[in-house]
Short mmCIF file of C-alpha atoms in Angstrom, two decimals:
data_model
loop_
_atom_site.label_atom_id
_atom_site.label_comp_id
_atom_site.label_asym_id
_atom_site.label_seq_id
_atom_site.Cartn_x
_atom_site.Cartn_y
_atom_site.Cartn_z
CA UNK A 288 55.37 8.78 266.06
CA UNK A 289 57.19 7.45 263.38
CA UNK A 290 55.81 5.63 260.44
CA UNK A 291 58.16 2.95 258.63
CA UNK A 292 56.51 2.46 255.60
CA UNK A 293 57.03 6.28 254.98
CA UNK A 294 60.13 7.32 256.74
CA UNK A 295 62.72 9.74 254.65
CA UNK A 296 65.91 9.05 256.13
CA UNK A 297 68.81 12.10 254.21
CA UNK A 298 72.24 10.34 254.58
CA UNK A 299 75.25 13.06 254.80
CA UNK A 300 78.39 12.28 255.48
CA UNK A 301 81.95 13.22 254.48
CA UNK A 302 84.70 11.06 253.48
CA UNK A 303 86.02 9.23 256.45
CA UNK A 304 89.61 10.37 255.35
CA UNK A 305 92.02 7.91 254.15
CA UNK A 306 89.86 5.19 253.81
CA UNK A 307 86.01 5.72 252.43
CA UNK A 308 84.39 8.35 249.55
CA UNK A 309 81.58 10.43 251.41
CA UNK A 310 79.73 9.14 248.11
CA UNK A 311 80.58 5.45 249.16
CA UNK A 312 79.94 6.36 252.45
CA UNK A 313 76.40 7.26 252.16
CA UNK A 314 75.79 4.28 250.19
CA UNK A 315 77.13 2.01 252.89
CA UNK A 316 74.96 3.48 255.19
CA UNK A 317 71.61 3.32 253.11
CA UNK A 318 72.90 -0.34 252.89
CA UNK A 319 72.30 -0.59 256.56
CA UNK A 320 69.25 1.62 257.05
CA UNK A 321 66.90 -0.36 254.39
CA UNK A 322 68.28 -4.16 255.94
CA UNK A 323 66.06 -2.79 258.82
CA UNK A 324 63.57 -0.13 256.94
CA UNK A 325 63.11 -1.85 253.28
CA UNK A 326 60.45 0.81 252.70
CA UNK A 327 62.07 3.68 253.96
CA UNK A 328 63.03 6.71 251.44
CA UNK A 329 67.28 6.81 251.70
CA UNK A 330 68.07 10.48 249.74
CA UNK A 331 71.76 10.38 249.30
CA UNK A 332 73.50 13.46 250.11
CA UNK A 333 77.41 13.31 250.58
CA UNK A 334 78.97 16.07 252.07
CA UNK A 335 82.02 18.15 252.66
CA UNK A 336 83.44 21.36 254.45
CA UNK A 337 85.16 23.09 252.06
CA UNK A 338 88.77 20.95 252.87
CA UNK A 339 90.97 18.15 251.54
CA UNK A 340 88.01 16.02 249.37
CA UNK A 341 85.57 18.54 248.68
CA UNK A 342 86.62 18.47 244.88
CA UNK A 343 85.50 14.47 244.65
CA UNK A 344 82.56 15.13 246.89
CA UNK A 345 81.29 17.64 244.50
CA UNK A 346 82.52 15.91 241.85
CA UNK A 347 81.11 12.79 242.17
CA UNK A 348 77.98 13.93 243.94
CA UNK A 349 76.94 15.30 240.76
CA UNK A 350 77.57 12.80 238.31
CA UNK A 351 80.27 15.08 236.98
CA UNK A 352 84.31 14.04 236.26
CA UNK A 353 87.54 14.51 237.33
CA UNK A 354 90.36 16.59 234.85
CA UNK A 355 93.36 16.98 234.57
CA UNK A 356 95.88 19.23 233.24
CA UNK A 357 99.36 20.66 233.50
CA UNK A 358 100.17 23.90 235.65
CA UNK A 359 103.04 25.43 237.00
CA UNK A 360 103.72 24.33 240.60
CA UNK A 361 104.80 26.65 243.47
CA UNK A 362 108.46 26.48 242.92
CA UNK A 363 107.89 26.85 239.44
CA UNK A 364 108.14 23.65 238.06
CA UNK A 365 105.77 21.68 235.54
CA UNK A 366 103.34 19.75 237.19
CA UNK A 367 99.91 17.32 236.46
CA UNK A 368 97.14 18.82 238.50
CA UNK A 369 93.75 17.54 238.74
CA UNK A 370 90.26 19.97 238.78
CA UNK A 371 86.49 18.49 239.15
CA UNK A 372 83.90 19.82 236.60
CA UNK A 373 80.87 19.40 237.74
CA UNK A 374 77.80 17.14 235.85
CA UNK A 375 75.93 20.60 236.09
CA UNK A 376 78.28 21.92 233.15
CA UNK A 377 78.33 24.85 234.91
CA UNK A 378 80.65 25.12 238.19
CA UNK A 379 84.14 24.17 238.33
CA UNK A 380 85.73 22.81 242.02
CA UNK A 381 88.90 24.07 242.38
CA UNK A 382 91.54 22.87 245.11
CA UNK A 383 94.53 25.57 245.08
CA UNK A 384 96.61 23.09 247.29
CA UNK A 385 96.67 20.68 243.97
CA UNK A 386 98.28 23.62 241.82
CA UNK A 387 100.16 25.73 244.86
CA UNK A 388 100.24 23.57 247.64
CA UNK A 389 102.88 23.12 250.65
CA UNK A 390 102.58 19.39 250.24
CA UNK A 391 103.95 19.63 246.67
CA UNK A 392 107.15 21.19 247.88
CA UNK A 393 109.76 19.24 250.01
CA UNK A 394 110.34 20.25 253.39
CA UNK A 395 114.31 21.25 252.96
CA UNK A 396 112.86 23.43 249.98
CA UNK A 397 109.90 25.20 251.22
CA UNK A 398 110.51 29.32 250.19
CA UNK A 399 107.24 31.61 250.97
CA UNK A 400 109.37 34.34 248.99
CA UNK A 401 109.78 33.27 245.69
CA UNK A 402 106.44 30.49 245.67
CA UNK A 403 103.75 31.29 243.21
CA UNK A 404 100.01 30.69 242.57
CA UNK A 405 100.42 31.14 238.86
CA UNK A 406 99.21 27.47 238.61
CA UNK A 407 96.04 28.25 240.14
CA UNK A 408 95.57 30.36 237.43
CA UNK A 409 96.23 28.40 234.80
CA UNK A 410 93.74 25.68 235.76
CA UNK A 411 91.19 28.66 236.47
CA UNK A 412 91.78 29.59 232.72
CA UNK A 413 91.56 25.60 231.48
CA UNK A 414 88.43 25.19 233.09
CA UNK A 415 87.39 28.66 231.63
CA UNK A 416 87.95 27.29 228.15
CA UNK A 417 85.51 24.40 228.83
CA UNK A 418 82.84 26.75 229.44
CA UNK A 419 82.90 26.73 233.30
CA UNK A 420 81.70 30.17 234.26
CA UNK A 421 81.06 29.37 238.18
CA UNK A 422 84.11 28.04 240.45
CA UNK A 423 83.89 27.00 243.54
CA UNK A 424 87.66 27.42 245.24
CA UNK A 425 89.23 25.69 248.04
CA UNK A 426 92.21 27.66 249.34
CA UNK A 427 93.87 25.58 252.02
CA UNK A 428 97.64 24.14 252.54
CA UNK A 429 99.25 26.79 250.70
CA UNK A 430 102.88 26.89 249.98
CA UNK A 431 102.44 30.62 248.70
CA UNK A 432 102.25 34.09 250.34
CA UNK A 433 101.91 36.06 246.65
CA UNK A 434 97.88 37.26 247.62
CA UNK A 435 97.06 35.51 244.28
CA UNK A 436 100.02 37.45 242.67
CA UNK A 437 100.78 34.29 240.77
CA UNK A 438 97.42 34.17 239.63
CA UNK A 439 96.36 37.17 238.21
CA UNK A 440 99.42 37.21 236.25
CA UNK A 441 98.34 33.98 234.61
CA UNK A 442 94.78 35.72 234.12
CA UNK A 443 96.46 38.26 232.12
CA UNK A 444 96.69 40.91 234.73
CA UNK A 445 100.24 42.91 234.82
CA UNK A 446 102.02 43.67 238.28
CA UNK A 447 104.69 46.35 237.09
CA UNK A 448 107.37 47.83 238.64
CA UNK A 449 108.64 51.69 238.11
CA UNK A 450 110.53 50.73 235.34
CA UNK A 451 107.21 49.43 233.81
CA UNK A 452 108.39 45.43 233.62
CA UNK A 453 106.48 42.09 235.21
CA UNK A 454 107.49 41.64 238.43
CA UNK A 455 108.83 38.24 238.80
CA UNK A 456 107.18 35.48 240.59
CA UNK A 457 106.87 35.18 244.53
CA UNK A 458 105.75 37.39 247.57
CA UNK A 459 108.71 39.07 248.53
CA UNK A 460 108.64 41.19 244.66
CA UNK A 461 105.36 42.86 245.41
CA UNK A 462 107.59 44.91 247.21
CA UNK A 463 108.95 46.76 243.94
CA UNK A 464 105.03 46.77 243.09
CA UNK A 465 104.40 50.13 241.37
CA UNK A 466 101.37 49.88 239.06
CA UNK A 467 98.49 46.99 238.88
CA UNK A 468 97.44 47.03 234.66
CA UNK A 469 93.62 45.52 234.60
CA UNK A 470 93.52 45.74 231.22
CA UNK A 471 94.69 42.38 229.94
CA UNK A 472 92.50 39.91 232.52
CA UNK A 473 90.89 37.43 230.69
CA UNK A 474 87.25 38.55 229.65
CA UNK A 475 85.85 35.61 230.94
CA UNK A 476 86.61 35.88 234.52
CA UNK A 477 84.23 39.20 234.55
CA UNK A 478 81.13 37.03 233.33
CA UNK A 479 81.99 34.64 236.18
CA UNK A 480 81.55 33.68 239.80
CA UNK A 481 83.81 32.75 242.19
CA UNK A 482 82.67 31.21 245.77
CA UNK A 483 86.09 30.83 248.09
CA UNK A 484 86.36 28.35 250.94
CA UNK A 485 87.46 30.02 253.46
CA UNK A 486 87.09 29.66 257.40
CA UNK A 487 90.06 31.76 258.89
CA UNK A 488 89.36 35.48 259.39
CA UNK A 489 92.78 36.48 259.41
CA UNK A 490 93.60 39.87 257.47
CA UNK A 491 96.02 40.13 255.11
CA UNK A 492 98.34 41.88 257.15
CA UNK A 493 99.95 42.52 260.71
CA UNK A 494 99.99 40.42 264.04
CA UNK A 495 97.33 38.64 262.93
CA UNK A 496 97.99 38.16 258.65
CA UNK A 497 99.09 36.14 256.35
CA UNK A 498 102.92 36.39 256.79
CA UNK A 499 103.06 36.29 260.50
CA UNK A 500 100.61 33.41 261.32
CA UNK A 501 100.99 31.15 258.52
CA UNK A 502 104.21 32.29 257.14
CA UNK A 503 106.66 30.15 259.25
CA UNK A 504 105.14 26.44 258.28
CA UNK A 505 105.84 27.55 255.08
CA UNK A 506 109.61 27.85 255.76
CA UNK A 507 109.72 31.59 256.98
CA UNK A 508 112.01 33.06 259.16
CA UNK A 509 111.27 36.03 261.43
CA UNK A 510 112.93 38.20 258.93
CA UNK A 511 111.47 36.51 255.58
CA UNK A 512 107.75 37.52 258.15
CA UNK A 513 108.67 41.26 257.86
CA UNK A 514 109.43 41.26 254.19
CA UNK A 515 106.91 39.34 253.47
CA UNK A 516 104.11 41.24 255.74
CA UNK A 517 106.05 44.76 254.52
CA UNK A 518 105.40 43.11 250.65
CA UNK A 519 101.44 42.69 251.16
CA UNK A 520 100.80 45.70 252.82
CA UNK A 521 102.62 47.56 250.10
CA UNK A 522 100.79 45.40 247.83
CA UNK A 523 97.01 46.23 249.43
CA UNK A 524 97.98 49.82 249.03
CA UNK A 525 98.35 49.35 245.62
CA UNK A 526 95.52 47.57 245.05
CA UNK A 527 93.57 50.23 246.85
CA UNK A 528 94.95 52.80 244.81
CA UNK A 529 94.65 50.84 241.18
CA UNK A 530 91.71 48.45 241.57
CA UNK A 531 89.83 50.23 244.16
CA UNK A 532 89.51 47.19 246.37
CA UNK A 533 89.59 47.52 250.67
CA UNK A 534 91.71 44.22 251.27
CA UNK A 535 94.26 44.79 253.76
CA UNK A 536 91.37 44.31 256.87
CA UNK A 537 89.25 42.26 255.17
CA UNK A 538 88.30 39.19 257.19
CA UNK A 539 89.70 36.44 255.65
CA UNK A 540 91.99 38.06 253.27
CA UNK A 541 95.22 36.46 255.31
CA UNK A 542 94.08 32.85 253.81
CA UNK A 543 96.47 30.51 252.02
CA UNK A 544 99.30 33.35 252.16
CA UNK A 545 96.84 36.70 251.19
CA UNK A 546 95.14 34.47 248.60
CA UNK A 547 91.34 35.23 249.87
CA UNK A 548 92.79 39.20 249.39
CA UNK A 549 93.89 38.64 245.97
CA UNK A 550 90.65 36.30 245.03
CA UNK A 551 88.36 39.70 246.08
CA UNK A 552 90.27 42.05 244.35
CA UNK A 553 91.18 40.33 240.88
CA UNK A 554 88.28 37.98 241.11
CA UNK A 555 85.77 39.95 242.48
CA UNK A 556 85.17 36.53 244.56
CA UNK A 557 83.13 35.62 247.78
CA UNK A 558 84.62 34.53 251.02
CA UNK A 559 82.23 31.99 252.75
CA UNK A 560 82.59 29.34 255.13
CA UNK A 561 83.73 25.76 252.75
CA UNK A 562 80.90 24.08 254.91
CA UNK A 563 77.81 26.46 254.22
CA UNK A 564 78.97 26.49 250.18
CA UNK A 565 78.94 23.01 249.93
CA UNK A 566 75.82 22.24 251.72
CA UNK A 567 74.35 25.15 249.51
CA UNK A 568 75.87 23.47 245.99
CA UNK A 569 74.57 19.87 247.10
CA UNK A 570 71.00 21.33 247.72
CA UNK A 571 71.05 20.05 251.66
CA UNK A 572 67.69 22.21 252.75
CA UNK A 573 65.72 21.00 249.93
CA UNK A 574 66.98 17.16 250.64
CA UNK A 575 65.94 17.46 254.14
CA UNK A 576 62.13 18.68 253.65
CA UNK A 577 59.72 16.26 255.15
CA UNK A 578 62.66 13.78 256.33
CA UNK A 579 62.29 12.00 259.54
CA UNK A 580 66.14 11.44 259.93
CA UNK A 581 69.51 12.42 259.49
CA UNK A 582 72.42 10.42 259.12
CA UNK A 583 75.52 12.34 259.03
CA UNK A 584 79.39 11.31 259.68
CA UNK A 585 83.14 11.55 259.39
CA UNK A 586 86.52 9.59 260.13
CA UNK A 587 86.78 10.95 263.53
CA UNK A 588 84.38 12.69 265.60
CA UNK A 589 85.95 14.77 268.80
CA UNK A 590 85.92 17.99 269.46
CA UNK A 591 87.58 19.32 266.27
CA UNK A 592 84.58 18.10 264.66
CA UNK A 593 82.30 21.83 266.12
CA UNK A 594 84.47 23.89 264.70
CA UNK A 595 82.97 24.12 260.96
CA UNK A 596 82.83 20.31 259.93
CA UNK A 597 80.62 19.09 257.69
CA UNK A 598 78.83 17.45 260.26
CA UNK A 599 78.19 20.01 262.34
CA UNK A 600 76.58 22.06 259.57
CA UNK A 601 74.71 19.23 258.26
CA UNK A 602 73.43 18.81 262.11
CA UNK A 603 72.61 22.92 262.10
CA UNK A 604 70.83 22.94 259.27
CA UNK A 605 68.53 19.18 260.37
CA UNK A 606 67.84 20.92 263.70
CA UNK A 607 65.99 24.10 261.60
CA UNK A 608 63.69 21.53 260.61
CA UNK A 609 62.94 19.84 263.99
CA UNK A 610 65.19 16.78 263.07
CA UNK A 611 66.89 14.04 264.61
CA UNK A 612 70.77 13.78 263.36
CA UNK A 613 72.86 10.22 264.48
CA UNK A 614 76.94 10.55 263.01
CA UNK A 615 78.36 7.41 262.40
CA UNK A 616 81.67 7.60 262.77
CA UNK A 617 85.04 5.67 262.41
CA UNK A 618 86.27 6.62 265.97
CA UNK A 619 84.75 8.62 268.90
CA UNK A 620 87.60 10.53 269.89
CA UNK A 621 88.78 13.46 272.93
CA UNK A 622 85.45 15.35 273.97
CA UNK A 623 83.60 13.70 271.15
CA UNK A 624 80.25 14.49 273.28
CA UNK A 625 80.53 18.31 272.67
CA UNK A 626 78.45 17.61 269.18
CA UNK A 627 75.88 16.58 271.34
CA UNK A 628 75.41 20.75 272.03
CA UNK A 629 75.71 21.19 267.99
CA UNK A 630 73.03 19.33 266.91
CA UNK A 631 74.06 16.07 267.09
CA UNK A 632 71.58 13.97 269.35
CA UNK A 633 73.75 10.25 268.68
CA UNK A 634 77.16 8.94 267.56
CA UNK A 635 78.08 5.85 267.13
CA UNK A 636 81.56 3.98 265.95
CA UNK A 637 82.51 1.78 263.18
CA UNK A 638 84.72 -0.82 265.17
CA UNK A 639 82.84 -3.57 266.31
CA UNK A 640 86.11 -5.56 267.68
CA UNK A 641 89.38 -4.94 268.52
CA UNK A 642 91.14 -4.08 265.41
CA UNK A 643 94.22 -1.28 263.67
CA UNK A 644 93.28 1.34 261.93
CA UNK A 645 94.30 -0.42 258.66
CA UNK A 646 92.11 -2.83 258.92
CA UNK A 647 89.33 -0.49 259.97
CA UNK A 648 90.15 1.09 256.57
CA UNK A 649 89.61 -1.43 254.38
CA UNK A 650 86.74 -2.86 256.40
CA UNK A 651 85.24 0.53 256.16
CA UNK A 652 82.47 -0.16 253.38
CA UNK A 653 81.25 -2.98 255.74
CA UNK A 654 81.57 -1.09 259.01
CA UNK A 655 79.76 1.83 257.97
CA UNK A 656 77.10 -0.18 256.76
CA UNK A 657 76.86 -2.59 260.25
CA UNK A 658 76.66 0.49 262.49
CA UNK A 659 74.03 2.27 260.51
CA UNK A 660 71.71 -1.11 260.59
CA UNK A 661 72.42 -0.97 264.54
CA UNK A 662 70.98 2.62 264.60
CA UNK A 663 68.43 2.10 262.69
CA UNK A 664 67.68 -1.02 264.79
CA UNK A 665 67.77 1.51 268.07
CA UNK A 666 65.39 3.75 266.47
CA UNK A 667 63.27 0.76 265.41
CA UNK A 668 62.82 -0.13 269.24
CA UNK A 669 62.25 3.30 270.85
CA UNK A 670 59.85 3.75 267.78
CA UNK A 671 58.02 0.59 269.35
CA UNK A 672 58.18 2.25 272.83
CA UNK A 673 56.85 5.59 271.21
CA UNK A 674 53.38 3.61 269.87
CA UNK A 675 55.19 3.31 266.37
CA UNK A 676 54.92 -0.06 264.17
#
């Protein structure tokens, strides 16, 4: 039995992509809850899985700001790049598709040979002069398969061939890898943390790796596969023999071209699932002690959404406490009802009339905020039938 008066309601979402903040989201929604439950106790919690929009969940989430600065892209060139600090002071979000990512590079020049994280790198070490000791890393849409080559390097780690020079930038040179020189890494990065986003378990090399799953969107041929799986599995030998590291079957070391390798074994980093970090970083278990409702949501909800979505987690984590979860969402897609067996116990859609997706988009504000009153309206009537007020 449900008291109004008293009710804590945690609102969750994610960005609805393309057309809504998960921060604007959730207030949208609280918008619709308290037109029917003035009273009620609306804890804003907005959400993300580790993906595209993570960094401006976080970001914003936390009262902290958006930077900027300029790295080397994946081809090489100079590019602007943008990083979130946190309001915490503390924790840096880092997006490695912003500094090394396959939507930087045009489609006629995509090369997984010669493309570099060195970028990623250099924003690690701007963020590092700020004082940020603990990064959070998102490692998707990669246009690299270096295994954080690129990166170290910009760290101030040397990759040397027999002949004792830097090996140039790109995947295939780990091939002519000969000696991995610790020495020079920035000091900083050893009195730091690093939390990777990373839900593939793909090792770094074979069948199943980096090269020969992932390798062909980014432009690689059969051949440029074997050179490029031949190059990281020379390279985890290396690193086996010089850094000590076990990368090479690591689950999750195939990510964004070897990169979740190379984070472990220059980084000494953490591969978790983006979801379970972010919910962790935003505090979601605290938020949902004592609350009598969860309101969670996304763009789309169908049966993509059970495999490590936001609100999928957020629904996991409601159902340890005995609680009800309703996602709001802006369009109930293929098999949509499968989140019904993940926690989710209602959905409900955005469109209230026939109308295109653009409009739906810039209507979204509004939307959100009408379908959230409804559900609260529905729970406000089977409270009645339940001997609530």
């Amino acid at each position: 039995m449900y008291n109004p008066s008293t009710m804590k309601i945690v609102i969750a979402p994610q960005a609805f992509k393309g057309s809504i903040s998960a921060l604007d989201a959730a207030e949208a929604m609280r918008k619709g809850i308290v037109a029917v439950f003035p009273d009620a106790d609306a804890v804003l919690v907005p959400v993300a899985d580790g993906g595209d929009g993570t960094l401006e969940t976080l970001v914003e989430g936390s009262g902290g700001e958006i930077r900027e600065a300029t790295v080397t892209g994946p081809l090489g060139e100079r590019r602007a790049a943008q990083w979130g600090a946190m309001g915490d002071g503390v924790t840096a979000v880092i997006e490695m598709a912003r500094t090394s990512g396959l939507a930087l590079v045009p489609l006629d020049r995509r090369d997984p040979l010669n493309a570099t994280t060195y970028g990623l790198g250099e924003i690690v070490q701007y963020a590092l002069d700020d004082g940020f000791r603990r990064f959070i890393m998102g490692i998707g849409g990669s246009a690299t398969n270096d295994a954080g080559a690129g990166m170290a390097q910009a760290l101030g780690v040397r990759l040397l061939d027999a002949a004792g020079d830097e090996l140039p930038h790109g995947g295939a040179a780990l091939t002519n890898l000969s000696r991995i020189d610790m020495a020079g890494i920035d000091p900083r990065v050893t009195e730091s943390s690093f939390l990777v986003a990373c839900d593939v378990s793909n090792p770094l090399t074979g069948p199943e790796g980096a090269s020969a799953i992932y390798g062909p969107q980014k432009g690689a041929t059969p051949e440029m596969v074997q050179t490029l799986d031949s190059a990281l599995l020379h390279f985890s030998e290396i690193v086996q023999h010089d850094i000590g590291a076990d990368v090479n079957d690591l689950q999750g070391a195939g990510a964004a071209g070897g990169l979740g390798g190379g984070m472990v074994a220059f980084l000494d980093a953490e591969l978790r699932a983006g979801v379970d970090i972010v919910l962790d970083t935003v505090a979601l278990d605290t938020a949902l002690e004592g609350a009598d409702l969860v309101l969670t949501g996304e763009g789309a909800l169908d049966y993509q959404t059970v495999y490590s979505k936001a609100p999928i987690g957020v629904a996991e984590r409601a159902k340890r406490f005995g609680i009800p979860v309703i996602a709001i969402a802006g369009t109930l897609g293929d098999r949509y009802r499968l989140v019904h067996e993940h926690g989710i116990d209602a959905a409900v859609a955005i469109t209230n009339a026939p109308m295109n997706l653009e409009e739906a988009s810039s209507r979204a504000a509004e939307l959100i905020a009408d379908a959230a009153e409804q559900a609260a309206r529905m729970m406000k009537v089977g409270g009645r039938f339940l001997g609530g007020s």
